[in-house]
XYZ file of N, CA, C and O in Angstrom:
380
model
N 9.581 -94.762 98.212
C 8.686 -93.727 97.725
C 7.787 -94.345 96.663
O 8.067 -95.435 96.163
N 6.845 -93.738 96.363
C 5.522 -94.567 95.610
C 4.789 -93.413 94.814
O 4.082 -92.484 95.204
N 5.043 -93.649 94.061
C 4.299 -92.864 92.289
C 3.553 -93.555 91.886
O 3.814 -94.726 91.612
N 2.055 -92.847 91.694
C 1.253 -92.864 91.030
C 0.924 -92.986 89.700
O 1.922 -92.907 88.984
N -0.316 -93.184 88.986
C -0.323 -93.406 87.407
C -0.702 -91.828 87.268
O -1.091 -91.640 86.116
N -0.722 -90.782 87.935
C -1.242 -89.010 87.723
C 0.396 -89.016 87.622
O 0.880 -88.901 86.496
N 1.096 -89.121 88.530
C 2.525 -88.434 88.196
C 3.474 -89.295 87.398
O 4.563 -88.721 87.375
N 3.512 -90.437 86.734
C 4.127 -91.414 85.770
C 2.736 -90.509 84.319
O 3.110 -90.137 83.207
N 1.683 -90.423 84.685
C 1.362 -89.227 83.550
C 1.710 -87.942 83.168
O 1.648 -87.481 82.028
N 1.982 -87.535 83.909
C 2.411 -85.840 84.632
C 4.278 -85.936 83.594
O 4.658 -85.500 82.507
N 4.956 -86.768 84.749
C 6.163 -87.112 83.454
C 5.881 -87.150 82.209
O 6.183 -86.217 81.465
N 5.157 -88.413 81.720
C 5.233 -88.624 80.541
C 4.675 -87.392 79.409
O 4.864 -87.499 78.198
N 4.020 -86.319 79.997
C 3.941 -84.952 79.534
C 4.833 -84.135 79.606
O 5.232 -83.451 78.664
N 5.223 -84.114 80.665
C 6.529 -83.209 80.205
C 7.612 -83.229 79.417
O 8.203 -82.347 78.793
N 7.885 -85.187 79.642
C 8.949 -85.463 78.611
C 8.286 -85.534 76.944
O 8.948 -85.802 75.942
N 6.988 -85.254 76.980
C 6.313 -85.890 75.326
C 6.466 -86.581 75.077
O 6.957 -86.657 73.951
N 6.198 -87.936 75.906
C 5.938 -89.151 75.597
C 4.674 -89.590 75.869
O 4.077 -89.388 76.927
N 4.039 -90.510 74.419
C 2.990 -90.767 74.328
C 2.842 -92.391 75.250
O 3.271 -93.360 74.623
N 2.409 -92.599 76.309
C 1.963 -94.004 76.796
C 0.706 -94.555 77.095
O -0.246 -93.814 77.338
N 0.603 -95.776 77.103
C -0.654 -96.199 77.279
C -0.981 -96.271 78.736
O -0.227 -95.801 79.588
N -2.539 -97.087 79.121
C -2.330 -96.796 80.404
C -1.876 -98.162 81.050
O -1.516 -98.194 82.227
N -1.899 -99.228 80.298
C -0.823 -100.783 80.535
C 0.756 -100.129 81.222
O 1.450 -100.363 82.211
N 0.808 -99.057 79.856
C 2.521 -98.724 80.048
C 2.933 -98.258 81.605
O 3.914 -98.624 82.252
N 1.743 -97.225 82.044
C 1.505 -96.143 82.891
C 1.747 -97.212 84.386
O 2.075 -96.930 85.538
N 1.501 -98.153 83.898
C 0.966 -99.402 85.748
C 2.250 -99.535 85.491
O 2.764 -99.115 86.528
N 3.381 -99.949 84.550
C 4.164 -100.417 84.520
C 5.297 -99.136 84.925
O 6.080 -99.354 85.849
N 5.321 -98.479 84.566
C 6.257 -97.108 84.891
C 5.967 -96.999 85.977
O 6.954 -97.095 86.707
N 4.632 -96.761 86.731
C 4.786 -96.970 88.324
C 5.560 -97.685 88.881
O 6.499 -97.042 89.350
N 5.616 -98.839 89.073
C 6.523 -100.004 89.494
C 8.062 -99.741 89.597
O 8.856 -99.973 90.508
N 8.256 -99.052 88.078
C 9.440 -98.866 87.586
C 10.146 -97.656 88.379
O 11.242 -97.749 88.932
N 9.478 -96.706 88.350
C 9.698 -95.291 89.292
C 9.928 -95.330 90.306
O 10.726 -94.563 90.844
N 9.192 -96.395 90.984
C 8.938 -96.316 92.448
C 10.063 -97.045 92.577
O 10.901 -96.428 93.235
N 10.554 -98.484 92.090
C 11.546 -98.990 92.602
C 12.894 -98.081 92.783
O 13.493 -97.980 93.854
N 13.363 -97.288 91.284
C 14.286 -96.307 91.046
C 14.205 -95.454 92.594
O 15.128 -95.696 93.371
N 13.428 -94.746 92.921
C 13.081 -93.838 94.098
C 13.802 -94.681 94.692
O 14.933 -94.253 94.919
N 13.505 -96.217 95.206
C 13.547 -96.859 96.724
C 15.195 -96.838 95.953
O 15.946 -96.704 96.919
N 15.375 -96.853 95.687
C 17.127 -97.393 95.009
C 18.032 -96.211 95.550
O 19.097 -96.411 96.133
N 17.336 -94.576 95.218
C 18.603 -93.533 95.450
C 18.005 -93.316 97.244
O 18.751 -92.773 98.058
N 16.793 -93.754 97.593
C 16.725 -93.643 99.135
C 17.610 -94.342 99.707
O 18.226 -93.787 100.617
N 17.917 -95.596 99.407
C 18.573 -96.224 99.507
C 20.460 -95.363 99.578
O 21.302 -95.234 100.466
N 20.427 -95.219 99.044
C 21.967 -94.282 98.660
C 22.336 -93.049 99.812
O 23.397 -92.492 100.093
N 20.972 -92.906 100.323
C 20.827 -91.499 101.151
C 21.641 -91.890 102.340
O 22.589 -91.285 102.840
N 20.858 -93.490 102.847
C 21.998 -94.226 103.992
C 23.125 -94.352 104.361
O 23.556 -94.770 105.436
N 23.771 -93.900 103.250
C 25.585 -94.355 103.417
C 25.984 -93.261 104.129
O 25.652 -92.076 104.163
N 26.982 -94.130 104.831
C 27.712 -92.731 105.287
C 28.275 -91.538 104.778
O 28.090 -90.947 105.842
N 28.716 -90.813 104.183
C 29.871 -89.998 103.356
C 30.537 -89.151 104.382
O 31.333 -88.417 103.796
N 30.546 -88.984 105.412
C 31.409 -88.021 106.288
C 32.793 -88.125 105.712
O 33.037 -89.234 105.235
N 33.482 -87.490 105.661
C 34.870 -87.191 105.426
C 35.498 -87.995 104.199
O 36.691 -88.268 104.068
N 34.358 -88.354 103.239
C 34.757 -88.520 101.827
C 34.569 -86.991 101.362
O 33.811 -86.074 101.679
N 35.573 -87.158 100.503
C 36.127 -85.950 99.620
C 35.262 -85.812 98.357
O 35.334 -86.852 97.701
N 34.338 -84.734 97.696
C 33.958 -85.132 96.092
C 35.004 -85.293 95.179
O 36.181 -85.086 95.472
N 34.574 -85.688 93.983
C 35.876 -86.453 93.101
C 35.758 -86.361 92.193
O 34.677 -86.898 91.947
N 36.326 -85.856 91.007
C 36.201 -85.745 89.406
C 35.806 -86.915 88.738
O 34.870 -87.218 87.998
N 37.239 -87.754 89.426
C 37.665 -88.776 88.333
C 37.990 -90.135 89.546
O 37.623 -89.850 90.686
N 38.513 -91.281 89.406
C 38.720 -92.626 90.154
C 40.259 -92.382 90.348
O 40.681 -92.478 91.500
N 41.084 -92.096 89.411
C 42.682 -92.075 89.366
C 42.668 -90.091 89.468
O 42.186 -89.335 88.624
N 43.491 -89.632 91.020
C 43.828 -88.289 90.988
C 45.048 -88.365 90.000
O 45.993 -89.145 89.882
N 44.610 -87.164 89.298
C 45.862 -86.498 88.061
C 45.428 -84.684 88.182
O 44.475 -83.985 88.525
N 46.586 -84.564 87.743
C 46.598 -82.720 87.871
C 46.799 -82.832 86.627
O 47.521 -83.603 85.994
N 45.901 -81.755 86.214
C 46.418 -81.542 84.949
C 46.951 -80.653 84.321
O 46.406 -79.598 84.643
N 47.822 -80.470 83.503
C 49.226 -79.583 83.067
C 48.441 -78.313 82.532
O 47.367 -78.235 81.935
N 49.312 -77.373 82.936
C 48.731 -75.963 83.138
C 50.127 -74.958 82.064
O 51.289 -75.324 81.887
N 49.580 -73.913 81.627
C 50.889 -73.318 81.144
C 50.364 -71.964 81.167
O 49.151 -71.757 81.149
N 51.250 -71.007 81.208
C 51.667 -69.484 81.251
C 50.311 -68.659 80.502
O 50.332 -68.754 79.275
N 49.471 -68.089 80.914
C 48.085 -67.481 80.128
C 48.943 -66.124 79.940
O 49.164 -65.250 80.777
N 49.390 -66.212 78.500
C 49.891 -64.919 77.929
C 49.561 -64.608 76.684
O 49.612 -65.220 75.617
N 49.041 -63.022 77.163
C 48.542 -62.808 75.805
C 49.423 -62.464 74.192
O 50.074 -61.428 74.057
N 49.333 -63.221 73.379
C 50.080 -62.259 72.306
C 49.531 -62.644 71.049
O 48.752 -63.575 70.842
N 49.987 -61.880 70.273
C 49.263 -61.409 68.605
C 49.710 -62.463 67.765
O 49.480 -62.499 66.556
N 50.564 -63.612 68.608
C 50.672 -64.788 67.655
C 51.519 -64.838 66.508
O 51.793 -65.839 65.846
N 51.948 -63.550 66.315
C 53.118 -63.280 65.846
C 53.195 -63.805 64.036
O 54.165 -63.563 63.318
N 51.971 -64.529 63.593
C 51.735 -65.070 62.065
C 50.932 -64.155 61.375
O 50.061 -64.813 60.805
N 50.783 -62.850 61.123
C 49.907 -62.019 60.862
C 50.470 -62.248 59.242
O 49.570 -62.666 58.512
N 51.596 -62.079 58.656
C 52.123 -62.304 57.612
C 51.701 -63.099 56.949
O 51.275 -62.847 55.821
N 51.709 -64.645 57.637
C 51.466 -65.690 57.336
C 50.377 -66.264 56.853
O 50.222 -66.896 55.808
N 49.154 -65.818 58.243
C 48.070 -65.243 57.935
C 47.137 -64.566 57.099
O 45.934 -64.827 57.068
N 47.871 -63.442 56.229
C 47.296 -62.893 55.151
C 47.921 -63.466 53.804
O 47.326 -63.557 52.731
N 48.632 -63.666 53.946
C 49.428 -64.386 52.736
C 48.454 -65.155 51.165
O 48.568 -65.143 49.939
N 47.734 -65.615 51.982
C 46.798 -66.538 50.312
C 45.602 -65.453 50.722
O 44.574 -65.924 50.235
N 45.341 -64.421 51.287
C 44.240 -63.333 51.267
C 44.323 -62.812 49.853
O 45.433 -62.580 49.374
N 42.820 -62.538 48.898
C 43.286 -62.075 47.823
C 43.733 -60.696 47.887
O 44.727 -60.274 47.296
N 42.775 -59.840 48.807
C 43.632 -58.232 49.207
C 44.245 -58.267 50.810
O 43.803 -59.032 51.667
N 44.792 -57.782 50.923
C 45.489 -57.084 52.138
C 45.822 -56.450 52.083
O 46.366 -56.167 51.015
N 45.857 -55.393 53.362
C 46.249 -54.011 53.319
C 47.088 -54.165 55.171
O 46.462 -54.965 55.866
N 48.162 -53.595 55.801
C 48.521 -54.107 56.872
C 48.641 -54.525 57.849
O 48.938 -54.145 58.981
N 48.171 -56.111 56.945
C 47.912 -57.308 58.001
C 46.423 -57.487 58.161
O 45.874 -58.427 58.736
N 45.711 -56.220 57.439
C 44.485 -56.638 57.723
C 43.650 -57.611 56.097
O 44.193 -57.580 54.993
N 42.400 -58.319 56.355
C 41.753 -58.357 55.053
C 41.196 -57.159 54.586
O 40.866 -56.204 55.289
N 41.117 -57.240 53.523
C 40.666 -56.277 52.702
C 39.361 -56.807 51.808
O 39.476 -57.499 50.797
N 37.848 -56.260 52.488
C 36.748 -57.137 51.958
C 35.916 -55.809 50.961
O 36.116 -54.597 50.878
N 35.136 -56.549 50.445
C 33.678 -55.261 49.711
C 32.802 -54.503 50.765
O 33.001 -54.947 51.895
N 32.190 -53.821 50.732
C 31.634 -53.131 51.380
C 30.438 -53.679 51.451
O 30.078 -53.441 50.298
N 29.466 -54.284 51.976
C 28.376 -54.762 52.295
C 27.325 -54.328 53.142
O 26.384 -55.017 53.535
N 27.564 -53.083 53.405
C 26.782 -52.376 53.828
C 26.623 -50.896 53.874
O 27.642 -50.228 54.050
N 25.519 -50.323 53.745
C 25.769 -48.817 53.216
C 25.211 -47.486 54.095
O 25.410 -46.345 53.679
């Protein structure tokens, strides 16, 4: 595939990058090769490869989704300067 110095400009606007037009011949080159590189990739086979997270399969450890109140509410209010049960106790900040 083959990019132009309008669309290596066109990028370099969208990303807000300021280039010259030396830079611009050169980002062509650069683009275009990148392109021929993932065309390139399009060739392979993949039939009956699987997608894949990771290189080494691992499961990873799972536990019981239960809800509870955590049971430190005490604990919790404890260095609070007010409390009232279990809850904070703040100023009123709004009227």
């Amino acid at each position: 595939m083959q990019v132009d110095e309008a669309t290596v400009r066109r990028i370099a606007r969208l990303a807000r990058i300021k280039i010259t037009a030396e830079e611009a011949k050169g980002l062509e080159a650069e683009l275009s090769g990148i392109l021929d590189w993932v065309e390139q990739l399009s060739e392979v086979n993949t039939d009956g490869v699987e997608p894949m997270t990771r290189v080494v399969p691992i499961s990873l450890k799972k536990r019981s989704d239960v809800v509870t109140d955590g049971e430190k509410a005490d604990e919790i209010v404890a260095n609070a300067p007010l409390s009232e049960d279990d809850y904070f106790v703040v100023p009123k900040v709004v009227e």
